[in-house]
Amino acid sequence: MANLFELQKKIAAVREQIETESKDLTDSKMVYEMRKVFLDKTGKVGQLMRYMKDVDPSQRAEFGKTVNELKNWALDYFGSLDEKMRKAELQRVYKSEQIDITMPAHTHVQGNLHPVTQVRNQLIDVFSGMGFEIYEGTEVENDYYNFTALNTPKDHPARDMQDTFYLSPEFVLRTQTSSAQIHVMENEKPPIKILSPGKVFRSDDDATHSPMFSQMEGLVVDKGITLGDLQGMLDVFVKKVFGQETRTRLRPSYFPFTEPSVEVDVSCFECGGTGCSFCKHTGWIEVLGAGIVNRKVLENCGIDPDVYSGLAFGIGIERVAMLKYGINNIKQLFESDLRVLNQINDR
Ligand code: DAH
């Protein structure tokens, strides 16, 4: 017969072993493994029951109770140890995943649209708000659309106004987006309200001229269109693009396809119109050509000039960009120098 006192020492030794060995545990997985060693069916605590048969029957109840107490204690012990470890583990995760919101953010360099595209979009925005639709013509035109139909027949002195690149006696690189007017009027009945942006080409090259540049043509044909309509529309455009204080002025001019023809000036946005070096002390800056569509042009397109009248305008997009952003050499718009382009981000 085993002595109960001896057996109780064994039980106490198991408890001590648990307490000692558990000091080295560092995570919940280790707790789980150790718990198995002691509390599984064949674990060290359960094994103590094997001594039951050696215990005097009168002391078996007492022995069983003591082993059970150990078991319950061990269950609690591992339970709270496990909880402690899990808490610590969570803290470690929180710590490692902590975000330092005071760290400077990564910045991404964002590109921007080319100034010419920005101005083109601004113009389209303004005029489409007035109901204009876009018609894009072609860069290669025949002589008829670029000149003759626009009331500029061969040998007309106005052909000298534009130095033309001839591809053949018949075809040219268009010198003006005005050619789009003819295509539209040949194909559509009034009312017509179109805007035609695009590249044009002229053998011309200095600080303010480039062999390739962009224009934006406008054409409105309807009953009773007058210069007043033209001035009203251009006023809106000029205020949007150059600022609300800007005023417009029409000056008589000459284009073969308009009669009367005007040059549109805006009040100088540098000095407000009092005169400065930017506006050559005139207070005004010339921005575009315009006029009332010549009767002959309407007739060429099969539109009755006694019923309909039209207004037209042609805006130089690079010219607007240069004025607006203070660029004094048109080449800067074609050199792709990021030091220039990065400064202009107007959307
Ligand atoms: N086509 C002219 C040019 O390139 C600009 C122009 C002037 C267009 C008057 C027009 C206009 O539609 O009415 O110089």
Short mmCIF file of C-alpha atoms and ligand atoms in Angstrom, two decimals:
data_model
loop_
_atom_site.label_atom_id
_atom_site.label_comp_id
_atom_site.label_asym_id
_atom_site.label_seq_id
_atom_site.Cartn_x
_atom_site.Cartn_y
_atom_site.Cartn_z
CA MET A 1 0.00 0.00 0.00
CA ALA A 2 1.29 3.38 -0.94
CA ASN A 3 1.48 5.96 1.71
CA LEU A 4 -0.98 8.83 1.05
CA PHE A 5 1.50 11.32 2.39
CA GLU A 6 4.10 10.13 -0.17
CA LEU A 7 1.56 10.31 -2.96
CA GLN A 8 0.55 13.80 -1.95
CA LYS A 9 4.19 14.79 -2.25
CA LYS A 10 4.12 13.45 -5.85
CA ILE A 11 1.01 15.51 -6.53
CA ALA A 12 2.69 18.59 -5.09
CA ALA A 13 5.79 17.86 -7.19
CA VAL A 14 3.69 17.87 -10.41
CA ARG A 15 2.25 21.21 -9.41
CA GLU A 16 5.71 22.55 -8.72
CA GLN A 17 6.96 21.23 -12.05
CA ILE A 18 4.15 23.07 -13.81
CA GLU A 19 4.96 26.29 -11.96
CA THR A 20 8.69 26.04 -12.63
CA GLU A 21 8.59 24.97 -16.27
CA SER A 22 5.89 27.44 -17.19
CA LYS A 23 8.28 30.28 -16.32
CA ASP A 24 10.12 29.64 -19.60
CA LEU A 25 7.01 29.86 -21.75
CA THR A 26 6.97 32.81 -24.12
CA ASP A 27 3.88 32.35 -26.29
CA SER A 28 0.44 30.75 -26.36
CA LYS A 29 1.62 27.94 -28.59
CA MET A 30 4.11 26.83 -25.96
CA VAL A 31 1.37 27.06 -23.32
CA TYR A 32 -0.78 24.81 -25.46
CA GLU A 33 2.00 22.23 -25.85
CA MET A 34 2.81 22.17 -22.18
CA ARG A 35 -0.86 21.94 -21.24
CA LYS A 36 -1.08 18.84 -23.40
CA VAL A 37 1.83 17.25 -21.56
CA PHE A 38 0.05 17.67 -18.23
CA LEU A 39 -3.65 17.63 -18.95
CA ASP A 40 -4.17 15.32 -21.92
CA LYS A 41 -5.82 11.97 -21.27
CA THR A 42 -2.39 10.41 -20.89
CA GLY A 43 -0.92 13.58 -19.37
CA LYS A 44 1.10 13.78 -16.21
CA VAL A 45 -1.88 14.84 -14.04
CA GLY A 46 -4.08 12.04 -15.28
CA GLN A 47 -1.26 9.58 -14.80
CA LEU A 48 -1.38 10.23 -11.06
CA MET A 49 -4.66 8.33 -10.97
CA ARG A 50 -2.68 5.18 -11.74
CA TYR A 51 -1.62 5.19 -8.10
CA MET A 52 -5.24 4.88 -7.00
CA LYS A 53 -5.07 1.11 -6.87
CA ASP A 54 -2.13 1.35 -4.49
CA VAL A 55 -4.00 3.59 -2.07
CA ASP A 56 -5.72 2.21 0.94
CA PRO A 57 -9.45 2.12 0.08
CA SER A 58 -10.26 4.33 3.08
CA GLN A 59 -7.96 7.03 1.66
CA ARG A 60 -8.90 6.71 -2.00
CA ALA A 61 -11.57 9.42 -1.81
CA GLU A 62 -9.09 11.81 -0.25
CA PHE A 63 -6.46 10.94 -2.90
CA GLY A 64 -8.92 11.33 -5.78
CA LYS A 65 -10.03 14.69 -4.40
CA THR A 66 -6.44 15.93 -4.21
CA VAL A 67 -5.67 14.85 -7.80
CA ASN A 68 -8.90 16.53 -8.93
CA GLU A 69 -7.94 19.69 -7.14
CA LEU A 70 -4.59 19.63 -8.92
CA LYS A 71 -6.37 19.11 -12.22
CA ASN A 72 -8.75 22.02 -11.62
CA TRP A 73 -5.91 24.21 -10.50
CA ALA A 74 -3.88 23.26 -13.60
CA LEU A 75 -6.85 23.99 -15.89
CA ASP A 76 -7.19 27.46 -14.37
CA TYR A 77 -3.46 27.99 -14.37
CA PHE A 78 -2.99 27.17 -18.06
CA GLY A 79 -6.17 29.08 -18.85
CA SER A 80 -4.94 32.29 -17.34
CA LEU A 81 -1.44 31.74 -18.71
CA ASP A 82 -2.91 31.33 -22.17
CA GLU A 83 -4.92 34.51 -21.78
CA LYS A 84 -1.85 36.41 -20.63
CA MET A 85 0.21 35.18 -23.60
CA ARG A 86 -2.49 36.03 -26.12
CA LYS A 87 -2.79 39.53 -24.75
CA ALA A 88 0.97 40.00 -25.02
CA GLU A 89 0.94 38.61 -28.55
CA LEU A 90 -1.78 41.03 -29.58
CA GLN A 91 0.21 43.90 -28.11
CA ARG A 92 3.24 42.79 -30.14
CA VAL A 93 1.12 42.76 -33.33
CA TYR A 94 -0.31 46.19 -32.55
CA LYS A 95 3.14 47.52 -31.96
CA SER A 96 4.60 46.07 -35.14
CA GLU A 97 1.68 47.31 -37.22
CA GLN A 98 1.56 50.74 -35.69
CA ILE A 99 1.44 53.55 -38.23
CA ASP A 100 3.37 56.70 -37.60
CA ILE A 101 1.01 59.35 -38.87
CA THR A 102 3.64 62.03 -38.39
CA MET A 103 5.86 60.47 -41.09
CA PRO A 104 5.99 62.57 -44.26
CA ALA A 105 3.87 61.01 -47.02
CA HIS A 106 5.34 59.71 -50.25
CA THR A 107 4.72 62.29 -52.93
CA HIS A 108 4.09 61.36 -56.53
CA VAL A 109 5.07 63.77 -59.22
CA GLN A 110 2.03 64.32 -61.36
CA GLY A 111 2.31 65.44 -64.94
CA ASN A 112 0.03 68.03 -66.44
CA LEU A 113 -1.47 68.74 -69.80
CA HIS A 114 0.52 70.73 -72.32
CA PRO A 115 -0.32 74.47 -72.11
CA VAL A 116 -1.64 74.42 -75.67
CA THR A 117 -3.94 71.52 -74.76
CA GLN A 118 -5.00 73.33 -71.59
CA VAL A 119 -5.98 76.46 -73.56
CA ARG A 120 -7.65 74.33 -76.24
CA ASN A 121 -9.73 72.62 -73.55
CA GLN A 122 -10.58 75.93 -71.89
CA LEU A 123 -11.84 77.32 -75.21
CA ILE A 124 -13.85 74.20 -75.95
CA ASP A 125 -15.28 74.42 -72.46
CA VAL A 126 -16.39 78.04 -72.87
CA PHE A 127 -17.88 77.63 -76.32
CA SER A 128 -19.53 74.28 -75.77
CA GLY A 129 -21.26 75.99 -72.84
CA MET A 130 -22.76 78.33 -75.46
CA GLY A 131 -24.01 75.40 -77.52
CA PHE A 132 -21.15 74.99 -80.01
CA GLU A 133 -20.42 71.52 -81.35
CA ILE A 134 -16.97 70.31 -82.34
CA TYR A 135 -16.10 69.55 -85.93
CA GLU A 136 -12.55 68.44 -86.60
CA GLY A 137 -11.35 68.90 -90.15
CA THR A 138 -8.31 67.43 -91.86
CA GLU A 139 -4.78 68.82 -91.99
CA VAL A 140 -4.39 68.15 -95.69
CA GLU A 141 -6.86 70.18 -97.71
CA ASN A 142 -7.37 70.88 -101.31
CA ASP A 143 -6.93 74.37 -102.64
CA TYR A 144 -10.68 74.85 -102.99
CA TYR A 145 -11.51 74.42 -99.29
CA ASN A 146 -8.48 76.25 -97.98
CA PHE A 147 -8.80 79.22 -100.33
CA THR A 148 -11.20 79.36 -103.25
CA ALA A 149 -14.43 78.58 -101.41
CA LEU A 150 -13.34 81.07 -98.75
CA ASN A 151 -13.51 83.78 -101.39
CA THR A 152 -9.78 83.65 -102.07
CA PRO A 153 -9.48 82.48 -105.68
CA LYS A 154 -6.11 81.89 -107.37
CA ASP A 155 -4.16 85.14 -107.87
CA HIS A 156 -6.20 86.81 -105.12
CA PRO A 157 -3.76 89.07 -103.30
CA ALA A 158 -4.95 87.73 -99.92
CA ARG A 159 -3.23 84.42 -100.67
CA ASP A 160 0.00 86.25 -99.91
CA MET A 161 -1.20 86.79 -96.33
CA GLN A 162 -0.38 83.19 -95.62
CA ASP A 163 2.75 81.44 -96.87
CA THR A 164 1.40 78.11 -97.93
CA PHE A 165 3.04 74.69 -97.96
CA TYR A 166 1.88 73.12 -101.22
CA LEU A 167 1.91 69.33 -101.34
CA SER A 168 0.93 69.43 -105.01
CA PRO A 169 -0.71 72.04 -107.22
CA GLU A 170 -4.02 70.73 -105.84
CA PHE A 171 -3.31 69.91 -102.19
CA VAL A 172 -1.96 72.03 -99.35
CA LEU A 173 -1.27 71.67 -95.64
CA ARG A 174 -4.19 73.80 -94.48
CA THR A 175 -3.13 77.30 -93.56
CA GLN A 176 -6.25 77.98 -91.48
CA THR A 177 -9.04 76.09 -89.77
CA SER A 178 -11.43 78.32 -91.75
CA SER A 179 -11.52 75.50 -94.32
CA ALA A 180 -13.67 73.59 -91.81
CA GLN A 181 -16.40 76.23 -92.31
CA ILE A 182 -16.88 75.15 -95.90
CA HIS A 183 -17.11 71.43 -95.07
CA VAL A 184 -19.70 72.10 -92.40
CA MET A 185 -21.81 74.49 -94.49
CA GLU A 186 -21.75 72.12 -97.48
CA ASN A 187 -23.07 69.31 -95.32
CA GLU A 188 -25.41 70.95 -92.84
CA LYS A 189 -28.37 73.25 -93.02
CA PRO A 190 -28.56 76.26 -90.70
CA PRO A 191 -28.80 76.75 -87.79
CA ILE A 192 -25.10 75.91 -87.56
CA LYS A 193 -22.94 76.46 -84.50
CA ILE A 194 -19.57 74.76 -84.68
CA LEU A 195 -16.12 75.01 -83.23
CA SER A 196 -13.21 73.53 -85.12
CA PRO A 197 -9.88 73.15 -83.35
CA GLY A 198 -6.81 71.87 -85.13
CA LYS A 199 -3.27 72.27 -86.42
CA VAL A 200 -2.47 74.64 -89.26
CA PHE A 201 0.74 75.17 -91.24
CA ARG A 202 2.51 78.16 -92.69
CA SER A 203 6.02 78.81 -93.93
CA ASP A 204 6.66 81.34 -91.22
CA ASP A 205 9.18 81.22 -88.40
CA ASP A 206 10.11 83.79 -85.78
CA ALA A 207 9.60 84.48 -82.05
CA THR A 208 5.82 84.64 -82.41
CA HIS A 209 5.30 82.40 -85.47
CA SER A 210 5.89 78.72 -85.99
CA PRO A 211 5.47 76.63 -89.17
CA MET A 212 2.92 74.56 -87.27
CA PHE A 213 0.48 76.02 -84.79
CA SER A 214 -3.09 75.58 -83.66
CA GLN A 215 -6.26 77.47 -84.31
CA MET A 216 -9.83 77.29 -83.13
CA GLU A 217 -12.41 78.26 -85.70
CA GLY A 218 -15.93 79.28 -84.75
CA LEU A 219 -18.90 79.51 -87.09
CA VAL A 220 -22.51 80.42 -86.44
CA VAL A 221 -25.04 80.57 -89.27
CA ASP A 222 -28.69 81.36 -88.67
CA LYS A 223 -31.31 83.95 -89.45
CA GLY A 224 -30.44 87.44 -88.24
CA ILE A 225 -26.89 86.88 -86.98
CA THR A 226 -25.07 90.18 -86.43
CA LEU A 227 -21.77 91.58 -85.20
CA GLY A 228 -23.53 92.13 -81.87
CA ASP A 229 -23.83 88.34 -81.46
CA LEU A 230 -20.16 88.02 -82.26
CA GLN A 231 -19.14 90.61 -79.71
CA GLY A 232 -21.39 89.05 -77.06
CA MET A 233 -19.90 85.58 -77.51
CA LEU A 234 -16.33 86.81 -77.64
CA ASP A 235 -16.93 88.86 -74.52
CA VAL A 236 -17.87 85.73 -72.61
CA PHE A 237 -14.83 83.87 -73.94
CA VAL A 238 -12.40 86.69 -73.16
CA LYS A 239 -13.70 87.13 -69.59
CA LYS A 240 -13.46 83.41 -68.88
CA VAL A 241 -9.96 83.06 -70.27
CA PHE A 242 -8.30 86.37 -69.35
CA GLY A 243 -10.33 87.45 -66.31
CA GLN A 244 -13.67 89.06 -65.53
CA GLU A 245 -12.38 92.64 -65.81
CA THR A 246 -11.21 92.18 -69.39
CA ARG A 247 -13.03 94.21 -72.03
CA THR A 248 -13.16 93.65 -75.79
CA ARG A 249 -12.93 96.03 -78.72
CA LEU A 250 -13.60 95.36 -82.40
CA ARG A 251 -11.32 97.04 -84.91
CA PRO A 252 -12.00 97.09 -88.69
CA SER A 253 -9.81 94.68 -90.62
CA TYR A 254 -9.80 92.62 -93.75
CA PHE A 255 -10.30 88.91 -94.46
CA PRO A 256 -11.63 87.71 -97.81
CA PHE A 257 -14.18 85.38 -96.21
CA THR A 258 -15.81 87.96 -93.92
CA GLU A 259 -17.48 91.28 -94.61
CA PRO A 260 -17.21 93.28 -92.47
CA SER A 261 -14.06 91.87 -90.92
CA VAL A 262 -12.74 92.76 -87.53
CA GLU A 263 -9.70 92.29 -85.39
CA VAL A 264 -10.67 91.66 -81.75
CA ASP A 265 -8.59 93.35 -79.08
CA VAL A 266 -8.81 92.79 -75.34
CA SER A 267 -7.98 95.32 -72.68
CA CYS A 268 -4.44 94.68 -71.48
CA PHE A 269 -4.60 92.25 -68.55
CA GLU A 270 -1.16 93.37 -67.34
CA CYS A 271 -2.01 97.05 -66.79
CA GLY A 272 -5.80 96.94 -67.00
CA GLY A 273 -5.76 99.18 -70.06
CA THR A 274 -3.73 102.14 -68.85
CA GLY A 275 -0.74 101.25 -71.04
CA CYS A 276 2.43 99.29 -70.31
CA SER A 277 5.29 97.65 -72.17
CA PHE A 278 3.27 94.42 -72.54
CA CYS A 279 0.58 96.16 -74.63
CA LYS A 280 3.11 98.53 -76.24
CA HIS A 281 1.45 101.36 -74.32
CA THR A 282 -1.81 101.08 -76.25
CA GLY A 283 -3.82 99.47 -73.44
CA TRP A 284 -5.07 96.84 -75.92
CA ILE A 285 -3.88 93.43 -77.11
CA GLU A 286 -4.95 91.87 -80.36
CA VAL A 287 -6.21 88.32 -79.90
CA LEU A 288 -8.16 87.13 -82.93
CA GLY A 289 -9.75 87.76 -86.31
CA ALA A 290 -13.46 87.56 -86.90
CA GLY A 291 -16.33 88.93 -88.95
CA ILE A 292 -19.66 88.42 -90.63
CA VAL A 293 -19.43 85.58 -93.12
CA ASN A 294 -19.08 86.99 -96.64
CA ARG A 295 -22.22 86.48 -98.78
CA LYS A 296 -20.08 84.85 -101.43
CA VAL A 297 -18.92 82.19 -98.98
CA LEU A 298 -22.52 81.35 -98.02
CA GLU A 299 -23.41 81.18 -101.72
CA ASN A 300 -20.45 78.88 -102.43
CA CYS A 301 -21.94 76.46 -99.90
CA GLY A 302 -25.50 76.68 -101.20
CA ILE A 303 -26.82 78.82 -98.33
CA ASP A 304 -29.07 81.74 -99.30
CA PRO A 305 -27.42 84.93 -97.97
CA ASP A 306 -30.73 86.79 -98.22
CA VAL A 307 -32.22 84.43 -95.63
CA TYR A 308 -29.24 83.55 -93.47
CA SER A 309 -26.24 85.34 -92.12
CA GLY A 310 -23.27 84.07 -90.20
CA LEU A 311 -20.45 85.05 -87.95
CA ALA A 312 -17.02 83.49 -87.86
CA PHE A 313 -13.89 83.81 -85.80
CA GLY A 314 -10.43 82.27 -85.74
CA ILE A 315 -8.42 82.11 -82.53
CA GLY A 316 -4.69 81.33 -82.41
CA ILE A 317 -4.35 78.89 -79.53
CA GLU A 318 -0.61 79.37 -79.00
CA ARG A 319 -1.16 83.13 -79.10
CA VAL A 320 -3.73 82.89 -76.31
CA ALA A 321 -1.41 80.59 -74.33
CA MET A 322 1.52 82.99 -74.76
CA LEU A 323 -0.54 85.99 -73.66
CA LYS A 324 -2.16 84.19 -70.79
CA TYR A 325 0.97 82.60 -69.36
CA GLY A 326 3.48 85.31 -70.26
CA ILE A 327 5.48 83.27 -72.77
CA ASN A 328 7.43 85.51 -75.13
CA ASN A 329 8.76 82.95 -77.58
CA ILE A 330 6.42 80.50 -79.29
CA LYS A 331 9.27 77.95 -79.46
CA GLN A 332 8.95 77.45 -75.72
CA LEU A 333 5.64 75.80 -76.43
CA PHE A 334 7.27 73.23 -78.70
CA GLU A 335 10.54 72.47 -76.92
CA SER A 336 9.01 70.31 -74.17
CA ASP A 337 11.23 71.89 -71.53
CA LEU A 338 9.77 70.70 -68.23
CA ARG A 339 11.01 73.82 -66.46
CA VAL A 340 8.54 75.76 -68.60
CA LEU A 341 5.74 73.20 -68.82
CA ASN A 342 5.67 72.44 -65.08
CA GLN A 343 4.83 76.07 -64.35
CA ILE A 344 1.56 75.98 -66.25
CA ASN A 345 -1.15 73.90 -64.69
CA ASP A 346 -4.47 75.58 -65.22
CA ARG A 347 -6.50 72.53 -66.24
N1 DAH B 1 -8.32 82.37 -90.86
C1 DAH B 1 -7.80 83.58 -90.33
C2 DAH B 1 -6.31 83.44 -90.16
O1 DAH B 1 -5.82 82.37 -90.12
C3 DAH B 1 -8.41 83.88 -88.97
C4 DAH B 1 -9.84 84.25 -89.09
C5 DAH B 1 -10.18 85.59 -89.28
C6 DAH B 1 -10.82 83.31 -89.06
C7 DAH B 1 -11.47 85.95 -89.42
C8 DAH B 1 -12.14 83.67 -89.19
C9 DAH B 1 -12.45 85.01 -89.37
O2 DAH B 1 -13.13 82.79 -89.15
O3 DAH B 1 -13.73 85.35 -89.51
O4 DAH B 1 -5.62 84.43 -90.06
#
